[in-house]
Amino acid sequence: MAVPAYLRQQTKAKFITVATRLAAWTLKWCKDERLFTRRERWIVTGDLWAAAKGVLACAKKANLRRDFADVAQFAEREAYLRQAIDQLMEMEILLTIKYEMVLQGFNAAKQAAPQPEKPPAEEPTGKKAHRGGRKRLTMDDIDRIFEIFFTMTAEEKDLIRGLLDSDKERRAAVP
């Protein structure tokens, strides 16, 4: 039975949930040509996706190591969590570079040359001529996208740092 949202408690494994959301959000926008051009895909998005995927992989691997009495497992867990923080830092650097490019006017979407107006074509019955969202992202859209990116990376970093502190306390309590 599902628990209503207002009754849910924050889980200790929220860092995995946030890492999964961050990876999904990254994949969604890395493949969107309105934000990243094809050329940028070879330069930026591959590294961005690898970092997001790395954060999720490290979080899942760290979560598998739960035996605080075993020194080796504890060290592996801590190493994976630190590696996830490093991947988050890499993501923030790449996102900052891309956002700065947008602010400087190097927007991904090229300005189309003005085309002569075509006479309106007859729309086929039962089908829409235009499917999906806008052709171009507005600056407000781009700001919102990057705000979500930066918010999720900061939240994940805070969760992992809190987990590292909690793990140290739990490890100290183990005889």
CSV table of C-alpha atoms in Angstrom, one decimal:
chain,number,residue,atom,x,y,z
A,1,MET,CA,0.0,0.0,0.0
A,2,ALA,CA,1.3,3.4,-0.9
A,3,VAL,CA,2.0,6.0,1.7
A,4,PRO,CA,0.6,9.5,1.0
A,5,ALA,CA,3.3,12.1,0.2
A,6,TYR,CA,2.5,14.2,3.3
A,7,LEU,CA,3.1,11.2,5.6
A,8,ARG,CA,6.4,10.0,4.1
A,9,GLN,CA,9.6,10.3,6.0
A,10,GLN,CA,12.9,11.1,4.4
A,11,THR,CA,14.7,7.9,3.8
A,12,LYS,CA,18.4,7.3,4.5
A,13,ALA,CA,18.8,6.2,0.8
A,14,LYS,CA,17.4,9.4,-0.6
A,15,PHE,CA,20.9,10.0,-2.1
A,16,ILE,CA,20.1,7.2,-4.5
A,17,THR,CA,16.7,8.6,-5.5
A,18,VAL,CA,18.2,12.1,-6.1
A,19,ALA,CA,21.1,10.5,-8.1
A,20,THR,CA,18.6,8.6,-10.3
A,21,ARG,CA,16.6,11.8,-10.9
A,22,LEU,CA,19.8,13.7,-11.7
A,23,ALA,CA,20.8,11.1,-14.2
A,24,ALA,CA,17.4,11.0,-15.8
A,25,TRP,CA,17.3,14.9,-16.0
A,26,THR,CA,20.8,14.9,-17.5
A,27,LEU,CA,19.9,12.3,-20.1
A,28,LYS,CA,16.8,14.2,-21.1
A,29,TRP,CA,18.6,17.5,-21.7
A,30,CYS,CA,21.8,16.1,-23.2
A,31,LYS,CA,19.9,14.6,-26.1
A,32,ASP,CA,17.8,17.8,-26.7
A,33,GLU,CA,19.2,19.8,-29.6
A,34,ARG,CA,17.5,22.9,-28.3
A,35,LEU,CA,19.9,23.1,-25.4
A,36,PHE,CA,23.0,21.3,-26.7
A,37,THR,CA,23.9,21.4,-30.4
A,38,ARG,CA,25.3,18.3,-32.2
A,39,ARG,CA,28.8,19.7,-32.0
A,40,GLU,CA,28.4,20.3,-28.3
A,41,ARG,CA,27.3,16.7,-27.9
A,42,TRP,CA,30.8,15.5,-28.8
A,43,ILE,CA,32.5,18.1,-26.5
A,44,VAL,CA,30.2,18.5,-23.4
A,45,THR,CA,27.3,16.1,-23.2
A,46,GLY,CA,29.3,12.9,-23.3
A,47,ASP,CA,31.3,14.0,-20.2
A,48,LEU,CA,28.2,15.4,-18.6
A,49,TRP,CA,26.3,12.1,-19.0
A,50,ALA,CA,29.3,10.1,-17.9
A,51,ALA,CA,29.5,12.1,-14.7
A,52,ALA,CA,25.8,11.8,-14.0
A,53,LYS,CA,25.9,8.1,-14.6
A,54,GLY,CA,29.0,7.9,-12.4
A,55,VAL,CA,27.3,9.6,-9.5
A,56,LEU,CA,24.4,7.0,-9.7
A,57,ALA,CA,26.8,4.0,-10.1
A,58,CYS,CA,28.9,5.2,-7.1
A,59,ALA,CA,25.8,5.8,-5.0
A,60,LYS,CA,24.5,2.3,-5.7
A,61,LYS,CA,27.9,0.6,-5.1
A,62,ALA,CA,28.3,2.5,-1.9
A,63,ASN,CA,24.9,1.4,-0.7
A,64,LEU,CA,25.8,-2.2,-1.2
A,65,ARG,CA,28.5,-1.9,1.4
A,66,ARG,CA,26.7,-1.7,4.7
A,67,ASP,CA,28.9,-3.7,7.1
A,68,PHE,CA,30.5,-1.1,9.3
A,69,ALA,CA,32.4,-3.7,11.3
A,70,ASP,CA,34.3,-4.8,8.2
A,71,VAL,CA,37.1,-2.2,7.7
A,72,ALA,CA,37.5,-3.0,4.0
A,73,GLN,CA,33.8,-2.6,3.2
A,74,PHE,CA,33.7,0.7,5.2
A,75,ALA,CA,36.7,2.0,3.3
A,76,GLU,CA,35.2,1.0,-0.1
A,77,ARG,CA,31.9,2.7,0.8
A,78,GLU,CA,33.7,5.9,1.8
A,79,ALA,CA,35.8,5.8,-1.4
A,80,TYR,CA,32.7,5.4,-3.6
A,81,LEU,CA,30.9,8.2,-1.8
A,82,ARG,CA,33.9,10.5,-2.3
A,83,GLN,CA,34.1,9.5,-6.0
A,84,ALA,CA,30.4,10.5,-6.3
A,85,ILE,CA,31.2,13.9,-4.9
A,86,ASP,CA,34.1,14.3,-7.4
A,87,GLN,CA,31.7,13.4,-10.2
A,88,LEU,CA,29.2,16.0,-9.0
A,89,MET,CA,32.0,18.6,-9.0
A,90,GLU,CA,32.8,17.7,-12.6
A,91,MET,CA,29.1,18.0,-13.5
A,92,GLU,CA,28.9,21.4,-11.9
A,93,ILE,CA,32.0,22.6,-13.8
A,94,LEU,CA,30.6,21.4,-17.2
A,95,LEU,CA,27.2,22.9,-16.4
A,96,THR,CA,28.7,26.2,-15.4
A,97,ILE,CA,30.7,26.4,-18.7
A,98,LYS,CA,27.6,25.7,-20.7
A,99,TYR,CA,25.5,28.2,-18.8
A,100,GLU,CA,28.2,30.8,-19.2
A,101,MET,CA,28.2,30.1,-23.0
A,102,VAL,CA,24.5,30.8,-23.0
A,103,LEU,CA,24.8,34.0,-21.1
A,104,GLN,CA,27.5,35.2,-23.5
A,105,GLY,CA,25.3,34.6,-26.5
A,106,PHE,CA,26.6,31.3,-27.7
A,107,ASN,CA,23.2,29.8,-27.5
A,108,ALA,CA,22.8,26.2,-28.8
A,109,ALA,CA,19.9,27.1,-31.0
A,110,LYS,CA,21.1,28.9,-34.2
A,111,GLN,CA,19.2,31.9,-35.4
A,112,ALA,CA,17.4,30.9,-38.5
A,113,ALA,CA,17.7,33.2,-41.5
A,114,PRO,CA,14.3,34.8,-42.2
A,115,GLN,CA,12.4,32.8,-44.7
A,116,PRO,CA,9.8,34.2,-47.1
A,117,GLU,CA,6.3,33.5,-45.9
A,118,LYS,CA,4.7,30.5,-47.4
A,119,PRO,CA,1.0,30.4,-48.1
A,120,PRO,CA,-0.9,28.5,-45.4
A,121,ALA,CA,-1.2,24.9,-46.4
A,122,GLU,CA,-4.3,22.9,-45.8
A,123,GLU,CA,-4.2,20.9,-42.7
A,124,PRO,CA,-5.0,17.2,-43.1
A,125,THR,CA,-8.1,16.2,-41.2
A,126,GLY,CA,-7.5,14.4,-38.0
A,127,LYS,CA,-3.8,15.3,-37.8
A,128,LYS,CA,-2.0,18.3,-36.3
A,129,ALA,CA,0.6,20.0,-38.4
A,130,HIS,CA,2.7,20.8,-35.4
A,131,ARG,CA,3.5,18.2,-32.8
A,132,GLY,CA,5.4,18.6,-29.5
A,133,GLY,CA,6.9,21.6,-27.7
A,134,ARG,CA,8.5,24.8,-28.9
A,135,LYS,CA,11.2,24.9,-31.5
A,136,ARG,CA,13.4,27.1,-29.4
A,137,LEU,CA,14.0,27.5,-25.6
A,138,THR,CA,13.5,30.9,-24.1
A,139,MET,CA,16.0,32.3,-21.7
A,140,ASP,CA,13.5,31.6,-18.9
A,141,ASP,CA,13.4,28.0,-19.9
A,142,ILE,CA,17.1,27.7,-19.9
A,143,ASP,CA,17.4,29.4,-16.5
A,144,ARG,CA,14.8,26.9,-15.1
A,145,ILE,CA,16.7,23.9,-16.6
A,146,PHE,CA,20.0,25.0,-15.2
A,147,GLU,CA,18.4,26.0,-11.8
A,148,ILE,CA,17.1,22.4,-11.5
A,149,PHE,CA,20.5,21.0,-12.6
A,150,PHE,CA,22.4,23.0,-10.0
A,151,THR,CA,19.8,22.4,-7.3
A,152,MET,CA,19.9,18.6,-7.7
A,153,THR,CA,23.7,18.5,-7.8
A,154,ALA,CA,23.9,20.6,-4.6
A,155,GLU,CA,21.2,18.5,-2.9
A,156,GLU,CA,23.0,15.3,-3.8
A,157,LYS,CA,26.3,16.7,-2.6
A,158,ASP,CA,24.8,17.6,0.7
A,159,LEU,CA,23.1,14.2,1.1
A,160,ILE,CA,26.4,12.4,0.4
A,161,ARG,CA,28.4,14.6,2.8
A,162,GLY,CA,25.8,14.0,5.5
A,163,LEU,CA,26.0,10.3,4.8
A,164,LEU,CA,29.8,10.4,5.1
A,165,ASP,CA,29.5,12.1,8.5
A,166,SER,CA,26.8,9.7,9.6
A,167,ASP,CA,28.9,6.7,8.5
A,168,LYS,CA,31.9,8.0,10.5
A,169,GLU,CA,29.8,8.2,13.6
A,170,ARG,CA,28.3,4.8,13.0
A,171,ARG,CA,31.8,3.3,12.4
A,172,ALA,CA,33.1,4.9,15.6
A,173,ALA,CA,30.2,3.2,17.6
A,174,VAL,CA,31.2,-0.2,16.2
A,175,PRO,CA,33.5,-2.1,18.6
